[in-house]
Short mmCIF file of C-alpha atoms in Angstrom, two decimals:
data_model
loop_
_atom_site.label_atom_id
_atom_site.label_comp_id
_atom_site.label_asym_id
_atom_site.label_seq_id
_atom_site.Cartn_x
_atom_site.Cartn_y
_atom_site.Cartn_z
CA UNK A 1 0.00 0.00 0.00
CA UNK A 2 1.18 3.53 -0.65
CA UNK A 3 2.20 5.87 2.18
CA UNK A 4 0.16 8.93 3.12
CA UNK A 5 1.69 12.25 3.89
CA UNK A 6 0.42 14.05 7.05
CA UNK A 7 -2.02 16.93 6.50
CA UNK A 8 -3.75 19.25 8.93
CA UNK A 9 -7.53 19.51 9.17
CA UNK A 10 -10.72 17.61 10.06
CA UNK A 11 -10.45 15.42 7.03
CA UNK A 12 -7.28 13.93 8.48
CA UNK A 13 -8.95 12.39 11.53
CA UNK A 14 -8.22 8.69 11.74
CA UNK A 15 -5.52 8.74 9.10
CA UNK A 16 -2.35 7.27 10.54
CA UNK A 17 1.11 8.50 9.60
CA UNK A 18 3.48 5.80 8.30
CA UNK A 19 5.66 4.14 10.89
CA UNK A 20 8.69 4.03 8.56
CA UNK A 21 9.81 6.45 5.87
CA UNK A 22 9.35 5.39 2.27
CA UNK A 23 12.19 3.30 0.84
CA UNK A 24 11.25 3.91 -2.76
CA UNK A 25 14.30 4.70 -4.88
CA UNK A 26 14.09 7.32 -7.58
CA UNK A 27 14.88 5.80 -10.96
CA UNK A 28 18.35 6.69 -12.27
CA UNK A 29 18.31 9.21 -15.08
CA UNK A 30 18.77 7.68 -18.49
CA UNK A 31 22.29 8.14 -19.88
CA UNK A 32 22.57 10.73 -22.65
CA UNK A 33 22.26 9.43 -26.17
CA UNK A 34 25.42 9.18 -28.23
CA UNK A 35 25.86 12.06 -30.61
CA UNK A 36 25.25 10.88 -34.18
CA UNK A 37 26.30 14.15 -35.80
CA UNK A 38 29.81 13.75 -34.39
CA UNK A 39 29.81 10.18 -35.69
CA UNK A 40 28.91 11.29 -39.23
CA UNK A 41 31.58 14.04 -39.25
CA UNK A 42 34.34 11.74 -37.97
CA UNK A 43 33.29 9.06 -40.46
CA UNK A 44 33.51 11.40 -43.45
CA UNK A 45 36.94 12.63 -42.37
CA UNK A 46 38.25 9.12 -41.71
CA UNK A 47 36.97 7.64 -44.96
CA UNK A 48 39.76 9.45 -46.81
CA UNK A 49 42.21 6.95 -45.37
CA UNK A 50 40.49 4.10 -47.20
CA UNK A 51 42.63 5.14 -50.18
CA UNK A 52 45.76 4.65 -48.09
CA UNK A 53 44.96 1.01 -47.47
CA UNK A 54 43.87 0.49 -51.06
CA UNK A 55 46.95 2.02 -52.71
CA UNK A 56 49.39 0.48 -50.24
CA UNK A 57 48.15 -3.11 -50.43
CA UNK A 58 47.15 -3.09 -54.12
CA UNK A 59 50.79 -3.69 -55.05
CA UNK A 60 50.69 -7.14 -53.41
CA UNK A 61 48.70 -8.50 -56.37
CA UNK A 62 49.16 -5.84 -59.05
CA UNK A 63 52.92 -6.33 -59.09
CA UNK A 64 52.44 -9.84 -60.49
CA UNK A 65 51.06 -8.24 -63.67
CA UNK A 66 53.12 -5.01 -63.67
CA UNK A 67 56.31 -7.03 -63.53
CA UNK A 68 55.43 -8.89 -66.73
CA UNK A 69 53.81 -5.95 -68.56
CA UNK A 70 56.55 -3.37 -67.93
CA UNK A 71 59.51 -5.69 -67.39
CA UNK A 72 60.12 -4.56 -63.81
CA UNK A 73 62.92 -6.17 -61.80
CA UNK A 74 62.58 -7.59 -58.30
CA UNK A 75 64.32 -4.54 -56.85
CA UNK A 76 61.99 -2.13 -58.68
CA UNK A 77 58.94 -4.02 -57.46
CA UNK A 78 60.23 -3.93 -53.89
CA UNK A 79 60.83 -0.16 -54.07
CA UNK A 80 57.39 0.50 -55.58
CA UNK A 81 55.75 -1.64 -52.89
CA UNK A 82 57.42 -0.07 -49.88
CA UNK A 83 58.55 3.39 -50.96
CA UNK A 84 55.20 5.05 -50.36
CA UNK A 85 55.86 4.77 -46.63
CA UNK A 86 59.05 6.80 -47.04
CA UNK A 87 57.65 9.24 -49.62
CA UNK A 88 54.83 10.26 -47.31
CA UNK A 89 57.24 11.45 -44.60
CA UNK A 90 57.34 14.93 -46.17
CA UNK A 91 53.57 15.40 -46.11
CA UNK A 92 53.27 13.78 -42.69
CA UNK A 93 55.70 16.31 -41.21
CA UNK A 94 53.95 19.14 -43.07
CA UNK A 95 50.45 17.98 -42.11
CA UNK A 96 50.51 19.63 -38.69
CA UNK A 97 51.41 23.00 -40.22
CA UNK A 98 48.78 22.58 -42.97
CA UNK A 99 46.11 21.58 -40.45
CA UNK A 100 46.77 24.75 -38.43
CA UNK A 101 47.11 26.99 -41.51
CA UNK A 102 44.12 25.99 -43.65
CA UNK A 103 42.13 23.98 -41.14
CA UNK A 104 41.53 20.30 -40.58
CA UNK A 105 38.75 20.23 -43.17
CA UNK A 106 40.78 22.05 -45.82
CA UNK A 107 43.73 19.70 -45.35
CA UNK A 108 41.51 16.65 -45.79
CA UNK A 109 40.13 18.12 -49.04
CA UNK A 110 43.71 18.73 -50.21
CA UNK A 111 44.58 15.13 -49.36
CA UNK A 112 41.74 13.88 -51.53
CA UNK A 113 43.00 15.97 -54.46
CA UNK A 114 46.45 14.37 -54.27
CA UNK A 115 44.93 10.90 -53.91
CA UNK A 116 42.83 11.36 -57.04
CA UNK A 117 45.74 12.65 -59.13
CA UNK A 118 48.04 9.91 -57.84
CA UNK A 119 45.58 7.10 -58.64
CA UNK A 120 45.07 8.48 -62.16
CA UNK A 121 48.83 8.77 -62.73
CA UNK A 122 49.41 5.19 -61.56
CA UNK A 123 46.77 3.86 -63.95
CA UNK A 124 48.38 5.71 -66.87
CA UNK A 125 52.01 4.97 -65.97
CA UNK A 126 54.13 3.43 -68.70
CA UNK A 127 57.54 3.17 -67.07
CA UNK A 128 59.19 2.59 -63.72
CA UNK A 129 60.08 6.29 -63.41
CA UNK A 130 56.51 7.47 -64.08
CA UNK A 131 55.13 4.94 -61.59
CA UNK A 132 57.58 6.14 -58.97
CA UNK A 133 56.45 9.76 -59.48
CA UNK A 134 52.80 8.69 -59.28
CA UNK A 135 53.56 6.77 -56.09
CA UNK A 136 55.05 9.94 -54.61
CA UNK A 137 51.98 12.05 -55.49
CA UNK A 138 49.72 9.45 -53.90
CA UNK A 139 51.87 9.41 -50.78
CA UNK A 140 51.45 13.16 -50.29
CA UNK A 141 47.68 12.73 -50.05
CA UNK A 142 48.04 9.70 -47.80
CA UNK A 143 50.37 11.58 -45.45
CA UNK A 144 47.95 14.48 -45.04
CA UNK A 145 44.97 12.17 -44.52
CA UNK A 146 46.56 9.79 -42.04
CA UNK A 147 47.65 12.66 -39.75
CA UNK A 148 44.69 15.02 -39.92
CA UNK A 149 41.79 12.53 -39.93
CA UNK A 150 42.46 11.18 -36.39
CA UNK A 151 43.16 14.71 -35.15
CA UNK A 152 39.82 15.92 -36.49
CA UNK A 153 38.02 12.88 -35.08
CA UNK A 154 39.53 13.41 -31.61
CA UNK A 155 38.67 17.12 -31.65
CA UNK A 156 35.09 16.64 -32.86
CA UNK A 157 34.23 13.64 -30.65
CA UNK A 158 32.62 13.79 -27.19
CA UNK A 159 34.46 11.91 -24.45
CA UNK A 160 31.89 9.07 -24.45
CA UNK A 161 32.74 8.02 -28.01
CA UNK A 162 36.25 9.39 -28.56
CA UNK A 163 37.75 5.91 -28.69
CA UNK A 164 35.18 4.72 -31.22
CA UNK A 165 35.48 7.75 -33.50
CA UNK A 166 39.27 7.91 -33.35
CA UNK A 167 39.40 4.22 -34.31
CA UNK A 168 37.50 4.85 -37.53
CA UNK A 169 40.75 5.75 -39.30
CA UNK A 170 42.11 2.25 -38.94
CA UNK A 171 38.75 0.73 -39.87
CA UNK A 172 38.86 2.49 -43.22
CA UNK A 173 42.55 1.75 -43.80
CA UNK A 174 41.74 -1.91 -43.20
CA UNK A 175 38.69 -1.66 -45.44
CA UNK A 176 40.89 -0.22 -48.17
CA UNK A 177 43.30 -3.13 -47.81
CA UNK A 178 40.42 -5.57 -48.17
CA UNK A 179 39.13 -3.77 -51.27
CA UNK A 180 42.59 -3.95 -52.82
CA UNK A 181 42.74 -7.71 -52.24
CA UNK A 182 39.30 -8.13 -53.78
CA UNK A 183 40.35 -5.97 -56.72
CA UNK A 184 43.49 -8.09 -57.23
CA UNK A 185 41.44 -11.26 -57.26
CA UNK A 186 38.47 -10.01 -59.31
CA UNK A 187 40.49 -8.28 -62.04
CA UNK A 188 43.24 -10.85 -62.41
CA UNK A 189 41.52 -12.31 -65.47
CA UNK A 190 41.64 -9.10 -67.52
CA UNK A 191 44.24 -8.69 -70.30
CA UNK A 192 47.73 -8.25 -68.91
CA UNK A 193 48.15 -4.61 -69.91
CA UNK A 194 44.67 -3.61 -68.76
CA UNK A 195 44.12 -5.45 -65.47
CA UNK A 196 46.53 -3.66 -63.15
CA UNK A 197 45.66 -0.26 -64.67
CA UNK A 198 41.97 -0.77 -63.91
CA UNK A 199 42.92 -1.72 -60.35
CA UNK A 200 44.54 1.68 -59.80
CA UNK A 201 41.91 3.59 -61.85
CA UNK A 202 39.23 2.44 -59.40
CA UNK A 203 40.88 4.76 -56.88
CA UNK A 204 40.06 7.90 -58.91
CA UNK A 205 36.31 8.51 -58.24
CA UNK A 206 36.18 8.07 -54.42
CA UNK A 207 38.30 11.16 -53.57
CA UNK A 208 35.91 13.38 -55.55
CA UNK A 209 32.92 12.14 -53.59
CA UNK A 210 34.73 12.30 -50.26
CA UNK A 211 35.92 15.87 -50.85
CA UNK A 212 32.33 16.96 -51.50
CA UNK A 213 31.21 15.29 -48.27
CA UNK A 214 34.03 16.82 -46.22
CA UNK A 215 33.12 20.32 -47.42
CA UNK A 216 29.63 19.79 -45.99
CA UNK A 217 30.86 19.06 -42.45
CA UNK A 218 31.91 21.68 -39.87
CA UNK A 219 35.45 22.72 -39.13
CA UNK A 220 37.13 21.49 -35.96
CA UNK A 221 36.07 23.57 -32.93
CA UNK A 222 39.68 23.64 -31.80
CA UNK A 223 40.77 25.28 -35.09
CA UNK A 224 37.86 27.76 -34.97
CA UNK A 225 38.86 28.81 -31.45
CA UNK A 226 42.47 29.23 -32.60
CA UNK A 227 41.17 31.77 -35.13
CA UNK A 228 39.16 33.65 -32.52
CA UNK A 229 35.85 32.33 -33.87
CA UNK A 230 34.50 31.28 -30.48
CA UNK A 231 30.83 31.60 -31.43
CA UNK A 232 31.31 29.17 -34.32
CA UNK A 233 33.31 26.83 -32.09
CA UNK A 234 30.51 26.91 -29.51
CA UNK A 235 27.91 26.12 -32.19
CA UNK A 236 29.92 23.12 -33.40
CA UNK A 237 30.45 21.84 -29.87
CA UNK A 238 26.73 22.10 -29.11
CA UNK A 239 26.06 19.87 -32.12
CA UNK A 240 28.82 17.35 -31.36
CA UNK A 241 28.53 16.95 -27.56
CA UNK A 242 26.28 14.60 -25.62
CA UNK A 243 25.00 17.33 -23.30
CA UNK A 244 25.03 21.17 -23.14
CA UNK A 245 27.20 20.99 -20.01
CA UNK A 246 29.78 18.91 -21.87
CA UNK A 247 29.78 21.40 -24.75
CA UNK A 248 30.49 24.23 -22.31
CA UNK A 249 33.26 22.26 -20.57
CA UNK A 250 34.89 21.37 -23.90
CA UNK A 251 34.84 24.99 -25.02
CA UNK A 252 36.48 26.13 -21.79
CA UNK A 253 39.13 23.44 -22.17
CA UNK A 254 39.85 24.58 -25.74
CA UNK A 255 40.00 28.23 -24.68
CA UNK A 256 42.57 27.45 -22.01
CA UNK A 257 44.66 25.50 -24.52
CA UNK A 258 44.43 28.31 -27.10
CA UNK A 259 45.47 30.84 -24.47
CA UNK A 260 48.61 28.79 -23.94
CA UNK A 261 49.20 28.41 -27.69
CA UNK A 262 52.77 29.36 -28.52
CA UNK A 263 52.62 29.24 -32.31
CA UNK A 264 54.05 26.79 -34.85
CA UNK A 265 57.73 27.47 -34.22
CA UNK A 266 57.09 27.50 -30.48
CA UNK A 267 55.36 24.12 -30.68
CA UNK A 268 58.44 22.50 -32.20
CA UNK A 269 60.57 24.24 -29.58
CA UNK A 270 58.35 22.90 -26.81
CA UNK A 271 58.51 19.41 -28.30
CA UNK A 272 62.29 19.23 -28.83
CA UNK A 273 64.34 22.14 -27.51
CA UNK A 274 62.85 22.76 -24.10
CA UNK A 275 60.18 20.13 -23.40
CA UNK A 276 58.76 19.86 -19.92
CA UNK A 277 59.11 16.46 -18.21
CA UNK A 278 55.42 15.80 -18.90
CA UNK A 279 55.72 16.64 -22.61
CA UNK A 280 58.88 14.53 -22.87
CA UNK A 281 57.10 11.52 -21.35
CA UNK A 282 54.07 11.93 -23.57
CA UNK A 283 56.07 12.38 -26.78
CA UNK A 284 58.30 9.40 -25.96
CA UNK A 285 55.25 7.22 -25.38
CA UNK A 286 53.64 8.34 -28.65
CA UNK A 287 56.77 7.70 -30.72
CA UNK A 288 57.52 4.31 -29.16
CA UNK A 289 53.92 3.12 -29.44
CA UNK A 290 53.71 4.12 -33.09
CA UNK A 291 57.03 2.41 -33.80
CA UNK A 292 55.95 -0.83 -32.11
CA UNK A 293 52.73 -0.84 -34.14
CA UNK A 294 54.66 -1.34 -37.38
CA UNK A 295 57.63 -3.23 -35.95
CA UNK A 296 55.18 -6.04 -35.19
CA UNK A 297 55.42 -6.97 -38.88
CA UNK A 298 51.93 -6.14 -40.08
CA UNK A 299 53.07 -4.75 -43.43
CA UNK A 300 55.13 -7.86 -44.13
CA UNK A 301 51.78 -9.66 -44.17
CA UNK A 302 49.87 -6.89 -45.98
CA UNK A 303 52.42 -6.61 -48.80
CA UNK A 304 53.93 -10.08 -48.99
CA UNK A 305 51.27 -12.55 -47.85
CA UNK A 306 51.29 -14.30 -51.27
CA UNK A 307 55.01 -14.98 -50.75
CA UNK A 308 54.37 -16.23 -47.21
CA UNK A 309 51.67 -18.58 -48.46
CA UNK A 310 53.96 -19.85 -51.24
CA UNK A 311 56.59 -20.60 -48.63
CA UNK A 312 53.99 -22.72 -46.83
CA UNK A 313 53.20 -24.68 -49.99
CA UNK A 314 50.38 -22.70 -51.67
CA UNK A 315 51.87 -22.46 -55.16
CA UNK A 316 48.81 -21.36 -57.17
CA UNK A 317 48.49 -17.58 -57.65
CA UNK A 318 44.70 -17.74 -57.61
CA UNK A 319 44.65 -19.79 -54.41
CA UNK A 320 47.14 -17.45 -52.78
CA UNK A 321 45.11 -14.37 -53.74
CA UNK A 322 41.93 -16.03 -52.47
CA UNK A 323 43.63 -16.76 -49.14
CA UNK A 324 44.74 -13.13 -49.01
CA UNK A 325 41.13 -11.99 -49.49
CA UNK A 326 40.08 -14.25 -46.63
CA UNK A 327 42.75 -12.69 -44.40
CA UNK A 328 41.54 -9.22 -45.40
CA UNK A 329 37.94 -10.09 -44.49
CA UNK A 330 38.97 -11.37 -41.06
CA UNK A 331 41.15 -8.31 -40.45
CA UNK A 332 38.30 -5.96 -41.34
CA UNK A 333 35.79 -7.75 -39.12
CA UNK A 334 38.24 -8.02 -36.21
CA UNK A 335 38.83 -4.30 -36.05
CA UNK A 336 35.23 -3.76 -34.98
CA UNK A 337 36.11 -5.47 -31.70
CA UNK A 338 38.42 -2.60 -30.78
CA UNK A 339 36.02 -0.03 -32.23
CA UNK A 340 33.13 -1.05 -30.01
CA UNK A 341 35.04 -2.17 -26.92
CA UNK A 342 37.63 0.59 -26.52
CA UNK A 343 35.09 2.90 -24.83
CA UNK A 344 33.82 0.02 -22.66
CA UNK A 345 36.85 -2.04 -21.64
CA UNK A 346 39.40 0.73 -22.14
CA UNK A 347 42.47 1.23 -24.32
CA UNK A 348 45.02 -0.46 -22.04
CA UNK A 349 43.41 -3.94 -21.77
CA UNK A 350 42.94 -4.13 -25.54
CA UNK A 351 46.51 -3.00 -26.22
CA UNK A 352 47.90 -5.60 -23.82
CA UNK A 353 45.74 -8.38 -25.27
CA UNK A 354 46.74 -7.34 -28.78
CA UNK A 355 50.49 -7.40 -28.10
CA UNK A 356 50.24 -10.81 -26.40
CA UNK A 357 48.18 -12.22 -29.28
CA UNK A 358 50.63 -10.89 -31.86
CA UNK A 359 53.59 -12.49 -30.07
CA UNK A 360 51.82 -15.86 -29.83
CA UNK A 361 50.51 -15.94 -33.42
CA UNK A 362 53.83 -14.85 -34.97
CA UNK A 363 55.65 -17.53 -32.99
CA UNK A 364 53.16 -20.09 -34.31
CA UNK A 365 53.64 -18.76 -37.86
CA UNK A 366 57.40 -19.06 -37.57
CA UNK A 367 57.14 -22.66 -36.33
CA UNK A 368 54.71 -23.47 -39.15
CA UNK A 369 57.10 -22.10 -41.78
CA UNK A 370 59.99 -24.04 -40.28
CA UNK A 371 58.00 -27.26 -40.55
CA UNK A 372 56.85 -26.36 -44.07
CA UNK A 373 60.47 -25.99 -45.10
CA UNK A 374 61.05 -29.64 -44.25
CA UNK A 375 57.85 -31.14 -45.67
CA UNK A 376 55.05 -29.22 -47.37
CA UNK A 377 51.60 -30.59 -46.55
CA UNK A 378 48.02 -29.39 -46.84
CA UNK A 379 47.84 -29.29 -43.06
CA UNK A 380 50.95 -27.11 -42.95
CA UNK A 381 49.49 -24.69 -45.49
CA UNK A 382 46.25 -24.51 -43.50
CA UNK A 383 48.21 -23.91 -40.29
CA UNK A 384 50.07 -21.05 -42.01
CA UNK A 385 46.84 -19.38 -43.11
CA UNK A 386 45.37 -19.88 -39.61
CA UNK A 387 48.44 -18.29 -38.00
CA UNK A 388 48.23 -15.30 -40.33
CA UNK A 389 44.52 -14.93 -39.57
CA UNK A 390 45.26 -15.05 -35.83
CA UNK A 391 47.98 -12.44 -36.26
CA UNK A 392 45.82 -9.93 -38.15
CA UNK A 393 43.01 -10.51 -35.64
CA UNK A 394 45.29 -9.75 -32.69
CA UNK A 395 46.69 -6.69 -34.45
CA UNK A 396 43.25 -5.36 -35.32
CA UNK A 397 41.79 -5.54 -31.82
CA UNK A 398 44.45 -3.29 -30.33
CA UNK A 399 47.70 -1.99 -31.77
CA UNK A 400 46.20 -1.26 -35.18
CA UNK A 401 43.32 1.08 -34.32
CA UNK A 402 44.29 2.18 -30.81
CA UNK A 403 47.81 3.51 -31.43
CA UNK A 404 46.46 6.63 -33.20
CA UNK A 405 43.57 6.88 -30.73
CA UNK A 406 45.90 6.80 -27.73
CA UNK A 407 48.41 9.17 -29.32
CA UNK A 408 45.75 11.76 -30.14
CA UNK A 409 44.32 11.53 -26.61
CA UNK A 410 47.49 11.97 -24.58
CA UNK A 411 49.04 14.80 -26.61
CA UNK A 412 48.12 18.24 -25.24
CA UNK A 413 45.77 20.19 -27.49
CA UNK A 414 48.37 22.82 -28.35
CA UNK A 415 50.85 20.12 -29.47
CA UNK A 416 48.50 17.58 -30.99
CA UNK A 417 48.81 18.29 -34.72
CA UNK A 418 52.61 18.43 -34.71
CA UNK A 419 52.93 15.59 -32.20
CA UNK A 420 50.74 13.33 -34.28
CA UNK A 421 52.80 14.24 -37.34
CA UNK A 422 55.95 13.06 -35.57
CA UNK A 423 54.32 9.87 -34.34
CA UNK A 424 53.02 8.92 -37.75
CA UNK A 425 56.37 9.84 -39.35
CA UNK A 426 58.12 7.37 -37.04
CA UNK A 427 55.38 4.85 -37.79
CA UNK A 428 55.79 5.17 -41.56
CA UNK A 429 59.61 5.17 -41.33
CA UNK A 430 59.47 1.90 -39.38
CA UNK A 431 56.99 0.51 -41.89
CA UNK A 432 59.13 1.59 -44.85
CA UNK A 433 62.26 -0.03 -43.45
CA UNK A 434 60.40 -3.26 -42.71
CA UNK A 435 58.55 -3.47 -46.04
CA UNK A 436 61.64 -2.67 -48.13
CA UNK A 437 63.87 -5.21 -46.35
CA UNK A 438 61.54 -8.17 -45.75
CA UNK A 439 62.61 -10.22 -48.78
CA UNK A 440 66.32 -9.56 -48.19
CA UNK A 441 65.99 -10.35 -44.49
CA UNK A 442 64.07 -13.54 -45.27
CA UNK A 443 66.87 -14.62 -47.62
CA UNK A 444 69.36 -14.05 -44.81
CA UNK A 445 67.67 -15.44 -41.67
CA UNK A 446 64.80 -17.35 -43.38
CA UNK A 447 61.18 -16.23 -43.44
CA UNK A 448 60.52 -18.09 -40.21
CA UNK A 449 63.36 -16.16 -38.60
CA UNK A 450 61.72 -12.89 -39.66
CA UNK A 451 58.53 -13.77 -37.83
CA UNK A 452 60.38 -14.92 -34.72
CA UNK A 453 62.08 -11.50 -34.74
CA UNK A 454 58.75 -9.71 -35.07
CA UNK A 455 57.33 -11.86 -32.25
CA UNK A 456 60.13 -10.72 -29.91
CA UNK A 457 59.28 -7.12 -30.81
CA UNK A 458 55.66 -7.77 -29.80
CA UNK A 459 56.85 -9.05 -26.42
CA UNK A 460 58.80 -5.82 -25.94
CA UNK A 461 55.66 -3.87 -26.92
CA UNK A 462 53.64 -5.71 -24.24
CA UNK A 463 56.20 -4.79 -21.57
CA UNK A 464 56.23 -1.17 -22.72
CA UNK A 465 52.42 -0.89 -22.65
CA UNK A 466 52.21 -2.52 -19.22
CA UNK A 467 54.85 -0.27 -17.67
CA UNK A 468 54.33 3.08 -19.44
CA UNK A 469 50.76 3.51 -20.67
CA UNK A 470 47.97 4.37 -18.21
CA UNK A 471 44.28 4.04 -19.02
CA UNK A 472 42.63 7.05 -20.73
CA UNK A 473 39.08 5.78 -21.22
CA UNK A 474 36.41 8.40 -20.49
CA UNK A 475 38.83 11.02 -19.15
CA UNK A 476 38.74 14.64 -20.20
CA UNK A 477 41.69 15.55 -22.39
CA UNK A 478 42.93 17.99 -19.75
CA UNK A 479 42.88 15.29 -17.06
CA UNK A 480 44.87 12.89 -19.22
CA UNK A 481 47.92 15.15 -19.10
CA UNK A 482 47.96 14.83 -15.30
CA UNK A 483 48.62 11.09 -15.68
CA UNK A 484 52.05 11.92 -17.12
CA UNK A 485 52.89 14.81 -14.80
CA UNK A 486 54.50 12.60 -12.17
#
């Protein structure tokens, strides 16, 4: 029966007051709904990086036909496959300046322009020199996109979904890799001179569509505040925050960071010449984490998986390409684990699980290749494919998507664009060295030895994450810096 509250008057005669106070508990307020506008904006910005994955991994199958059509040597193929990682260093280092000068949105549009021109030039290339120039043009667009897209996503996202939205970059890179594998397999039956050109030509239309979409989304509130356009920044934050209070808090945080802004030259000085202990710790962690991401050997699989499968006994090109497509599908699906769990479980548990899984799967792959070298069997080939699938799964639930997420989160707002540029430059340099030396290293220490080496690197990455990287899930960007102040 319900309780009755005491009243005064004749009508209250005979009505007893309750002996005990009510124990009814007020229902908890419903959590705020996730902001879909921020999701759409971050998605459009991140989709540009799909062309990175496509152009990078397309060489794994296209080179089989380019080699025969243009008479390319092994060395030329190796340079074309891995050089994009080194070529993009210039635009990666310039991306922070461009993002501050013309805005995050303007830089993403510029990236799409380079990607379109580069894809067209690759499809029309008739010599090694022309292909190398086209590869460089493509890399400029990739460098801009891979730096600015996660910066924009982190600056547009509310704290509740920052991990999800910052992980979109790696989702689309992985999706681009999968599309390249499918393109390799689907177009392999075209005439020799036409097939590989169509593969690259398919990369021309998407940048046009993406640039149009990017122009329709708002500029980063951080960049607007840097230009003194606080009213516009407030309007964007009100549309991209979960609650009005969060929008106000984010604007105040940005204002404080802008007030401390020291300018482009000052940013580099603060990063290198006279960094505070906190900045030094943060920058070291960003650079090491980005380096470990690629030192794990992921691009050896992305670029040379057909060679790995051949080593395990899969001699047919069509079978090898089909296995590569299967690996790409698994990699794409696996990345959604990190995307949807990083804001629930946290960044640190997924990073630790990823590094451990990479070490175990690469060790298994190395053992499989050792056994395949003695006696090739169907079981050995299946074990090789299974080990590669386990490796890309482990990579995609942690180190792959969460390295850029974590780096963007822990860098102070005033240093983020340039700091991310440095992190990604180290990442691409590591990737370039690995991808341009894999075949030579495999000839020296065997392919199994390569994967044992990468497995030991993953063990070192696990130790580094456990000792140096605190959890950042759900924290305000200002509070994250305090974690590194001690």
